[in-house]
XYZ file of C-alpha atoms in Angstrom:
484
model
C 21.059 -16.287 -5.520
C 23.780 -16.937 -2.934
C 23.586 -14.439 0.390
C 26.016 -12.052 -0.330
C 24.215 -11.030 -3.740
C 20.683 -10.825 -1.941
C 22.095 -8.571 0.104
C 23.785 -6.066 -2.361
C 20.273 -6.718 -4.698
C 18.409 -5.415 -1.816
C 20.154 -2.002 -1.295
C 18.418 -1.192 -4.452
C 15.190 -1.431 -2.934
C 13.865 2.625 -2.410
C 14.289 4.249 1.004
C 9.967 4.508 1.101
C 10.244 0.444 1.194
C 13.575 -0.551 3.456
C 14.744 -0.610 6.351
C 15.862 3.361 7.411
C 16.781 4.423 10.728
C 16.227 2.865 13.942
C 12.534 0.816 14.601
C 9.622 2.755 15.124
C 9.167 1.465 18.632
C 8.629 5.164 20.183
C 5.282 5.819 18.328
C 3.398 2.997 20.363
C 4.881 4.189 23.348
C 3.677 7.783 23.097
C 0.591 7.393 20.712
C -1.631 7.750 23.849
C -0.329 11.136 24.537
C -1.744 12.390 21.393
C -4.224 15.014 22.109
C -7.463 16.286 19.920
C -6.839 18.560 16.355
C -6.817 22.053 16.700
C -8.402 22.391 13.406
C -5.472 21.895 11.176
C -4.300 18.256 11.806
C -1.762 19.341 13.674
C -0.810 18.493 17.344
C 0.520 21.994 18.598
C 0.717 20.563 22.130
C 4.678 21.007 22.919
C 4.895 23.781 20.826
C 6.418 21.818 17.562
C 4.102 20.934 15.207
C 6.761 18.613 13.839
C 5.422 19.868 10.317
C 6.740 22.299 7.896
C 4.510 25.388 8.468
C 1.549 26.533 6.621
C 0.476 24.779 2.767
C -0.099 27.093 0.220
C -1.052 26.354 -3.295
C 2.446 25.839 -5.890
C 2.655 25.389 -9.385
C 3.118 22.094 -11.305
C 6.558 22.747 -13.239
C 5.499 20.812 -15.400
C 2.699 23.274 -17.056
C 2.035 25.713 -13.996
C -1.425 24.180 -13.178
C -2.313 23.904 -8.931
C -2.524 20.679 -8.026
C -0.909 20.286 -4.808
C -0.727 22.364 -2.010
C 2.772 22.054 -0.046
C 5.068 24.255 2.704
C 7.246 27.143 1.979
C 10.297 25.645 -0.108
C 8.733 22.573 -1.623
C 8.382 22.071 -5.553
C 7.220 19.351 -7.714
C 6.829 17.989 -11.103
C 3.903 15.662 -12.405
C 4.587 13.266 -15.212
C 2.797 10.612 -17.091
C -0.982 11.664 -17.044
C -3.292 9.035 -17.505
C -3.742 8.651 -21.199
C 0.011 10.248 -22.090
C 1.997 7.856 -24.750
C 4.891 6.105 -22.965
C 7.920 5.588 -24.715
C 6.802 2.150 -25.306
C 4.069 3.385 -27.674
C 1.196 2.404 -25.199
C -1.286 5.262 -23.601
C -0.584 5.228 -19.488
C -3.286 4.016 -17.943
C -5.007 5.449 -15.220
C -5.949 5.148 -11.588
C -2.440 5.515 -10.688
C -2.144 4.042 -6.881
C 0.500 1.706 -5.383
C 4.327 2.084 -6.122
C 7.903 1.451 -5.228
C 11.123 3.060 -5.966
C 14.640 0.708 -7.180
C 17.714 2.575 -7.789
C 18.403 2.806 -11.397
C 21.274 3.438 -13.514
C 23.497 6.903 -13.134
C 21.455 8.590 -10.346
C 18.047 7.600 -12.079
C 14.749 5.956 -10.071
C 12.918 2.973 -11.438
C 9.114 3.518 -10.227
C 6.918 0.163 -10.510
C 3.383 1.436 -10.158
C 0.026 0.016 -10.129
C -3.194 0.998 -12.043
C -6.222 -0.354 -10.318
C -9.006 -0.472 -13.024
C -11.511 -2.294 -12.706
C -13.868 -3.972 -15.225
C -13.985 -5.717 -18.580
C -12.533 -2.699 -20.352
C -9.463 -4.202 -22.152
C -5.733 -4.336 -21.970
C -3.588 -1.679 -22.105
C -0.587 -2.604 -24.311
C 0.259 -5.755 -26.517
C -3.043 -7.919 -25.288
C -1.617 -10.672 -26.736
C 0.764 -11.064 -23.872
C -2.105 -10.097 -21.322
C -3.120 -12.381 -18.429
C -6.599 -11.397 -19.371
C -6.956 -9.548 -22.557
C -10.119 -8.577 -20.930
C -9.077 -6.227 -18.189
C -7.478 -2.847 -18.037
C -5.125 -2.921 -14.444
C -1.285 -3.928 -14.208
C 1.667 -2.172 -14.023
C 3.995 0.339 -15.530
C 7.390 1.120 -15.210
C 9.260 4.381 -15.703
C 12.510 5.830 -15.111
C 12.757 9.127 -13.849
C 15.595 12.057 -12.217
C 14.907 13.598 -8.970
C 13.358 16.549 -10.166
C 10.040 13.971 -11.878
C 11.926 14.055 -15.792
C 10.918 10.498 -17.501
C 13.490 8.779 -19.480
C 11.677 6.040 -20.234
C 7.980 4.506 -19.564
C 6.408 0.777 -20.151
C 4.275 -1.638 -19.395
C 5.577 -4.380 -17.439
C 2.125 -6.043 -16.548
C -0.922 -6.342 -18.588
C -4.378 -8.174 -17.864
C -4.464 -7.941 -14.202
C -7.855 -5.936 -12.502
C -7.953 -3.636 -9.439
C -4.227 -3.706 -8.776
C -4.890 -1.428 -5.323
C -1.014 -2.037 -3.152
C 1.690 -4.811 -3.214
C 5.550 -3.821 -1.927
C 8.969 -4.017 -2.634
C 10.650 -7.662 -2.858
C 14.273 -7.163 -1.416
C 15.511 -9.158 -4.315
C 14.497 -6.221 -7.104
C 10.957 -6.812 -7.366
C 7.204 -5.140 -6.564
C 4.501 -7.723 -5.820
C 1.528 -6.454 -7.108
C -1.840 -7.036 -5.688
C -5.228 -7.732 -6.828
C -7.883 -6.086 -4.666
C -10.705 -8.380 -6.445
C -12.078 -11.706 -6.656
C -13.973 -11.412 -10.162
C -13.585 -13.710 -12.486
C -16.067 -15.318 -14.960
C -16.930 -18.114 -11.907
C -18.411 -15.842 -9.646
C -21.352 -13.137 -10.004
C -20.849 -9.439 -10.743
C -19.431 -6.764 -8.301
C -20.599 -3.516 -6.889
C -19.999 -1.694 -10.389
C -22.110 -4.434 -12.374
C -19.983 -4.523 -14.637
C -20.424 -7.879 -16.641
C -18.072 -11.042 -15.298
C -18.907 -13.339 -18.092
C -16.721 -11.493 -20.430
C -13.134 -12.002 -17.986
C -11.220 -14.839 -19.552
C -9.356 -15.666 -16.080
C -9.868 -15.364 -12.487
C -8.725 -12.446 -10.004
C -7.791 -11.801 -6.960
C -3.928 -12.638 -6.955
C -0.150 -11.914 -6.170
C 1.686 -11.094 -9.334
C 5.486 -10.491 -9.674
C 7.132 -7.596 -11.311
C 10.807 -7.329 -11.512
C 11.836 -3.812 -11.141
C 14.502 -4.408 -14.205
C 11.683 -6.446 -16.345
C 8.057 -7.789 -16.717
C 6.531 -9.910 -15.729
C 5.607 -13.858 -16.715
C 2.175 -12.696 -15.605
C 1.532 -16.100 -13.647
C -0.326 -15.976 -10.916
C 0.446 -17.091 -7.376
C -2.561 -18.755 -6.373
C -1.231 -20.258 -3.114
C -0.952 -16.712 -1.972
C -4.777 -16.663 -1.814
C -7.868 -15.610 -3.810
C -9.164 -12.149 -1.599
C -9.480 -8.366 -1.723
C -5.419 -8.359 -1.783
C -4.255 -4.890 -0.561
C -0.309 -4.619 0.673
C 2.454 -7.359 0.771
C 6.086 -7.570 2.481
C 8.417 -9.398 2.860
C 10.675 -10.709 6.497
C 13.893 -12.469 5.755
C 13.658 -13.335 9.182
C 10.742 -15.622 9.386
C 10.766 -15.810 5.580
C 6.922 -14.952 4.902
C 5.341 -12.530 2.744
C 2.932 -10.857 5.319
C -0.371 -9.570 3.191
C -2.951 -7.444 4.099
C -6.538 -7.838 2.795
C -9.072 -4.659 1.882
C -12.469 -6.088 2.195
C -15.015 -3.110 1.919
C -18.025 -4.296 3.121
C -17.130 -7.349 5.372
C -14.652 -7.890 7.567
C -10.697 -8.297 6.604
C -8.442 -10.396 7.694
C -3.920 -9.980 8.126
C -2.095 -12.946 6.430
C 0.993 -14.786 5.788
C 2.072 -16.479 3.029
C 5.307 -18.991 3.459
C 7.015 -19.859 -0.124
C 7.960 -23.662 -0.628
C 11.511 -22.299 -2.130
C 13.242 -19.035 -0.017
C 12.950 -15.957 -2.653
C 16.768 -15.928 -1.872
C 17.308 -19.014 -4.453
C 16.498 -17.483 -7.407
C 15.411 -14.499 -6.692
C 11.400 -14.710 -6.971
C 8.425 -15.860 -5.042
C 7.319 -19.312 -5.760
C 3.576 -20.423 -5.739
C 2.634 -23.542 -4.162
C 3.024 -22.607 -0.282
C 1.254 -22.695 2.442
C -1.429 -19.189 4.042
C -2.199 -18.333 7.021
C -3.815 -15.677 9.051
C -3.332 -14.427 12.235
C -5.537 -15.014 15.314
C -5.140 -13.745 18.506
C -4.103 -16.260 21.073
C -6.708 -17.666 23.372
C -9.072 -14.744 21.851
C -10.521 -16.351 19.059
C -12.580 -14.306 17.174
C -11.265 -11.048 18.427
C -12.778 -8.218 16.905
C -9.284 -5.660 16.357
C -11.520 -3.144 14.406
C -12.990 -1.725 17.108
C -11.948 1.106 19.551
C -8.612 0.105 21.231
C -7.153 0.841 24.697
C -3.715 3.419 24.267
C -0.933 0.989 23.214
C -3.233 -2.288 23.375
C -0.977 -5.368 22.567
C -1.676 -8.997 21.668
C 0.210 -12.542 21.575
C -0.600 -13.698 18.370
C -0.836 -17.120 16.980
C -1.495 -18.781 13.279
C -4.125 -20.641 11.458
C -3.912 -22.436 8.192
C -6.156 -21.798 5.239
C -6.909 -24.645 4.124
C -7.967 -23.846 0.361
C -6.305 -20.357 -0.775
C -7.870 -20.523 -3.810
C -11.276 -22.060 -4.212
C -13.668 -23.375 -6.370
C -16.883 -21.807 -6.427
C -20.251 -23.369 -7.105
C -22.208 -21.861 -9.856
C -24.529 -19.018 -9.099
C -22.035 -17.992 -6.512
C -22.439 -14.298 -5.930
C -19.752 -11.777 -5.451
C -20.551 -11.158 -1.834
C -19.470 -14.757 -1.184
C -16.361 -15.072 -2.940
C -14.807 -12.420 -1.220
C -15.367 -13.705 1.962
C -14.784 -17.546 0.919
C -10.855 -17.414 2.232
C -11.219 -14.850 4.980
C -14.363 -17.019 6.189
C -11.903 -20.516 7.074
C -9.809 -18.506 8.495
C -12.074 -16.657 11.091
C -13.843 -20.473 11.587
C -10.739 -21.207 13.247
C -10.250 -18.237 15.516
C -8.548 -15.565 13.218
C -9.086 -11.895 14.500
C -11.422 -9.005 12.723
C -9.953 -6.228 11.396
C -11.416 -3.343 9.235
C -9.861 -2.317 5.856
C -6.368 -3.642 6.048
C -4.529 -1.483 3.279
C -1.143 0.085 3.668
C 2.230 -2.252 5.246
C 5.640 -1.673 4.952
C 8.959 -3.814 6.985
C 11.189 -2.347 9.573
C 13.817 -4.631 11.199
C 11.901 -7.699 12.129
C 8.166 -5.115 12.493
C 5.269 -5.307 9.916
C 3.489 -1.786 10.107
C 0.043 -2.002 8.216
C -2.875 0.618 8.453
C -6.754 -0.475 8.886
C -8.086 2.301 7.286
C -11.629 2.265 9.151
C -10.535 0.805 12.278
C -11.802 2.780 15.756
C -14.770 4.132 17.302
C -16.702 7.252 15.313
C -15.829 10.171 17.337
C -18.508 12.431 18.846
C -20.490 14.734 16.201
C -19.206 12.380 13.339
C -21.050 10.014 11.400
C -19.360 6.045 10.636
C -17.850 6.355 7.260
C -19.585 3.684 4.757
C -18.288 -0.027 4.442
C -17.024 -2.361 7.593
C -15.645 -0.287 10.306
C -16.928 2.967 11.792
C -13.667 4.404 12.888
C -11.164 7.213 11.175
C -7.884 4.828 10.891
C -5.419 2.882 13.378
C -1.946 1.982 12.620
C -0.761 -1.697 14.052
C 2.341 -3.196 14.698
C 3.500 -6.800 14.563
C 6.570 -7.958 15.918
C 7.492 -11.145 13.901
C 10.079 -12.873 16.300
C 7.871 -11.645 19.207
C 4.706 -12.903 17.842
C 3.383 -9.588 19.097
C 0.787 -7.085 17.683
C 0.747 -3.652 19.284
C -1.803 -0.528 18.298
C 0.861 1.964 17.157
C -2.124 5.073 16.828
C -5.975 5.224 16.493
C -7.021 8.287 15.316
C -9.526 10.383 17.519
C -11.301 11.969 14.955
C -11.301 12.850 10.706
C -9.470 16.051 11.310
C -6.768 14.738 13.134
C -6.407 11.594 10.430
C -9.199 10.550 8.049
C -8.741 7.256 6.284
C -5.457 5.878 5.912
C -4.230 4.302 3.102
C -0.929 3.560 1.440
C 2.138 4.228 3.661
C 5.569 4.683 3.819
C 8.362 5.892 6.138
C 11.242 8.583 5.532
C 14.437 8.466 6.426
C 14.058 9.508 9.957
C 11.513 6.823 10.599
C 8.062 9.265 10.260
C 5.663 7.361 8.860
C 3.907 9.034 5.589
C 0.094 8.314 5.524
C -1.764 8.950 2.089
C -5.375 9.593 3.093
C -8.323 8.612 1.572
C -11.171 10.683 3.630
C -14.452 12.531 2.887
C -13.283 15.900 2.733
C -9.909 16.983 1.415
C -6.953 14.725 1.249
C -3.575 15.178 3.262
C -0.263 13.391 2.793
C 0.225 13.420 6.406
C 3.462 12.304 8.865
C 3.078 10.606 11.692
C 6.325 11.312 14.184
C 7.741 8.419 16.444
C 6.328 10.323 19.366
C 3.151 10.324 17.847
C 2.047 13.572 16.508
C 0.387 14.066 13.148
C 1.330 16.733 11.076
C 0.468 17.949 7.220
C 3.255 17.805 4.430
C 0.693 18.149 1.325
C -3.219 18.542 0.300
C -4.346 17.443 -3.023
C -6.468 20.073 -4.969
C -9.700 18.784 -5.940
C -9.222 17.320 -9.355
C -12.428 18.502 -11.427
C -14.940 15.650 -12.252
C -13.597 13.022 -9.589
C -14.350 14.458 -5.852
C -12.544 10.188 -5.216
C -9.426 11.547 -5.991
C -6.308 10.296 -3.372
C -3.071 10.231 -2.888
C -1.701 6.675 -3.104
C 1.876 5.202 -3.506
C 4.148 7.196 -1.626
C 7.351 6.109 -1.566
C 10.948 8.082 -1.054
C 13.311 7.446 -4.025
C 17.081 5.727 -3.121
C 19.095 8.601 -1.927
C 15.635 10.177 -0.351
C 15.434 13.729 -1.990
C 12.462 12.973 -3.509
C 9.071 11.926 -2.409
C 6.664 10.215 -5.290
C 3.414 10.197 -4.914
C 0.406 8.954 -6.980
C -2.871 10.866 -7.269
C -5.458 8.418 -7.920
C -8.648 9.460 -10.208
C -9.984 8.904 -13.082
C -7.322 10.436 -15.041
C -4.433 10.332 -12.767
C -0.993 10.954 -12.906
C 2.476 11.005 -10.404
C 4.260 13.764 -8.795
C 7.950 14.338 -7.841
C 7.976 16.042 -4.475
C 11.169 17.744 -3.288
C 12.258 20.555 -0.998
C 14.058 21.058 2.666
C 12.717 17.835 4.217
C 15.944 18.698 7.270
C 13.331 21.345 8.884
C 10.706 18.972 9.858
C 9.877 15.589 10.577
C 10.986 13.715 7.469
């Protein structure tokens, strides 16, 4: 693929994934005037809550249930319910959580979501053409309008487990992550779910093109960890990865292909990880509280063996740490919960969901970290990593997960807290404000938001609600009266 067509290929890529707008540089600069919640999660201070006034429940128009709660002049569809036949002849799957929007053909959006189930449940679809017939995550595709109406659904990836995040390849393609390390070498997880009856290992990088499926090969140079986000920088040419390890700490890597993605259009295995340390700080614990607008020169250390072999009898606990581990022997930094990333103009924006101090009368949430969320900054031609926002408390931001930005460079934050969960924005001058709440879905108090991204001409906002059953949700309305 010669320049000139990576370059028209990557105008498909959805506004929730490329570059819009100017570079987010304000938000680090006034995160520290942020001041404390007034109750809503919104920072009243000059007068403009830089929201869209009051949420009130609306109807689904798709069968008038309540399932979102959104400002005066904002409507939504949901489509494709977990379990729903796609026009493919396969039942959707469920947990519904990362996603990307490609322009499609005559004003249509190609969606490329993830499903992150987890154990040996079986493949959705043809299992004959499953990585692992044994496992229920992957991917599936569907073509939608503006308005959430599917014209067509599929599988485009079968076999995979806990596909949590990935992100949009500029050359028409999601990279789908694996937020796992089971596999029939390595002991059982959390759920206890039985390993010995996976047929492969997990814990990878897969490739989905937005206008296909995928070969369902793994890219094992990418690493074997709790995968969360990926994104790519045509300027340094590295995928940039961030890892969600619950109970330990996580670590913020880059992979660097053998072959640019610009010949031929796809990521090649067989390169070389890294992970980022800061520079004569090694060791530096980054998921703790953090000064206002605290900044770092960064530096890289090589992982020496991305994908391991483990001994027998090695227990869950251990894998998951087994990459993350070589890295931090050699100086690489601590972070809590990496999840959500996305690119802007030479800047990798990723959230640490648990990152921070536990603010007064709260109690640390459960896993590594004791914080409510940050959101970091790295400049990859600067080599520098700023603190772009720490929240001060769960009612001001509680647990951030995917995000996104809109076309007027607010970041959207899907949260994944205690208590209800928000689809909040953060401005460029740092104030927080709500768009959405999710209702609480009956039977799964874990429900989230998760995949946010704005379709190609950015009148709509899609948006995942991750549960049990699960589903997607077409989000329109006056987005011109507030910050998106």
């Amino acid at each position: 693929m010669d320049r000139r067509r990576f370059l028209s290929r990557s105008a498909t890529v959805a506004v929730g994934a490329a570059v819009v707008g100017g570079p987010f540089q304000g938000l680090a600069a006034h995160a520290a005037d942020a001041v404390a919640a007034d109750g809503t999660g919104a920072d009243t201070r000059h007068g403009r809550p830089g929201g869209y006034g009051p949420l009130k429940p609306v109807a689904d128009e798709r069968d008038g249930a309540v399932r979102l709660h959104l400002p005066d002049g904002f409507r939504y569809r949901s489509f494709t319910p977990a379990g729903s036949p796609m026009t493919d002849g396969a039942p959707t799957p469920g947990k519904h959580d990362g996603m990307a929007a490609f322009r499609g053909r005559r004003g249509t959006t190609v969606l490329v979501r993830n499903h992150e189930v987890n154990g040996p449940v079986g493949a959705f679809g043809d299992a004959a053409r499953a990585y692992d017939p044994a496992t229920g995550g992957g991917t599936t595709t569907v073509v939608v309008d503006r308005y959430g109406n599917v014209e067509s659904s599929r599988v485009s990836l079968n076999g995979t487990q806990m596909n949590c995040s990935g992100g949009p390849m500029p050359w028409g393609s999601w990279i789908t992550c694996e937020e796992t390390v089971n596999g029939p070498d390595v002991g059982n997880d959390f759920t206890g779910a039985d390993n010995g009856k996976l047929k492969q290992k997990h814990g990878y990088l897969f490739e989905v093109p937005a206008d296909g499926t995928s070969s369902r090969v793994p890219i094992r140079s990418a690493g074997r960890f709790a995968h969360e986000a990926a994104v790519y920088d045509p300027v340094t040419g590295a995928v940039y990865l961030t890892e969600d390890n619950f109970g330990f700490a996580s670590g913020f890597y880059r992979y660097l292909p053998p072959i640019s993605p610009w010949v031929g259009g796809r990521l090649r295995d067989g390169g070389r990880l890294q992970m980022l340390a800061v520079k004569g700080r090694p060791g530096t614990d980054l998921s703790a509280a953090q000064r206002p607008g605290a900044a770092y020169d960064i530096t890289w250390v090589d992982i020496d063996d991305p994908d391991p072999v483990f001994a027998p009898g090695t227990t869950n606990d251990q894998a998951i740490q087994a990459v993350g581990n070589q890295g931090r022997a050699k100086g690489a930094a601590l972070f809590s919960r990496l999840e959500g990333a996305y690119y802007q103009r030479g800047v990798v924006y990723f959230v640490s969901t648990q990152g921070g101090a536990t603010a007064p009368g709260e109690t640390a949430p459960d896993g590594f970290g004791d914080g409510r969320g940050q959101v970091w900054a790295y400049n990859t031609v600067t080599r520098r990593l700023r603190l772009v926002y720490e929240s001060p408390g769960s009612a001001r931001l509680d647990l951030p997960d995917n995000v996104t930005v809109s076309p007027r460079g607010t970041l959207v934050l899907c949260e994944d807290g205690d208590a209800d969960n928000f689809l909040r924005g953060l401005t460029v001058d740092g104030r927080i404000f709500d768009l959405a709440r999710l209702e609480p879905v009956v039977g799964d108090a874990g429900a989230e938001f998760a995949g946010a991204t704005f379709g190609p001409d950015a009148h709509t906002l899609y948006v995942n609600v991750q549960s049990r059953l699960g589903m997607t949700f077409a989000v329109w309305g006056p987005w011109h009266r507030g910050g998106f």
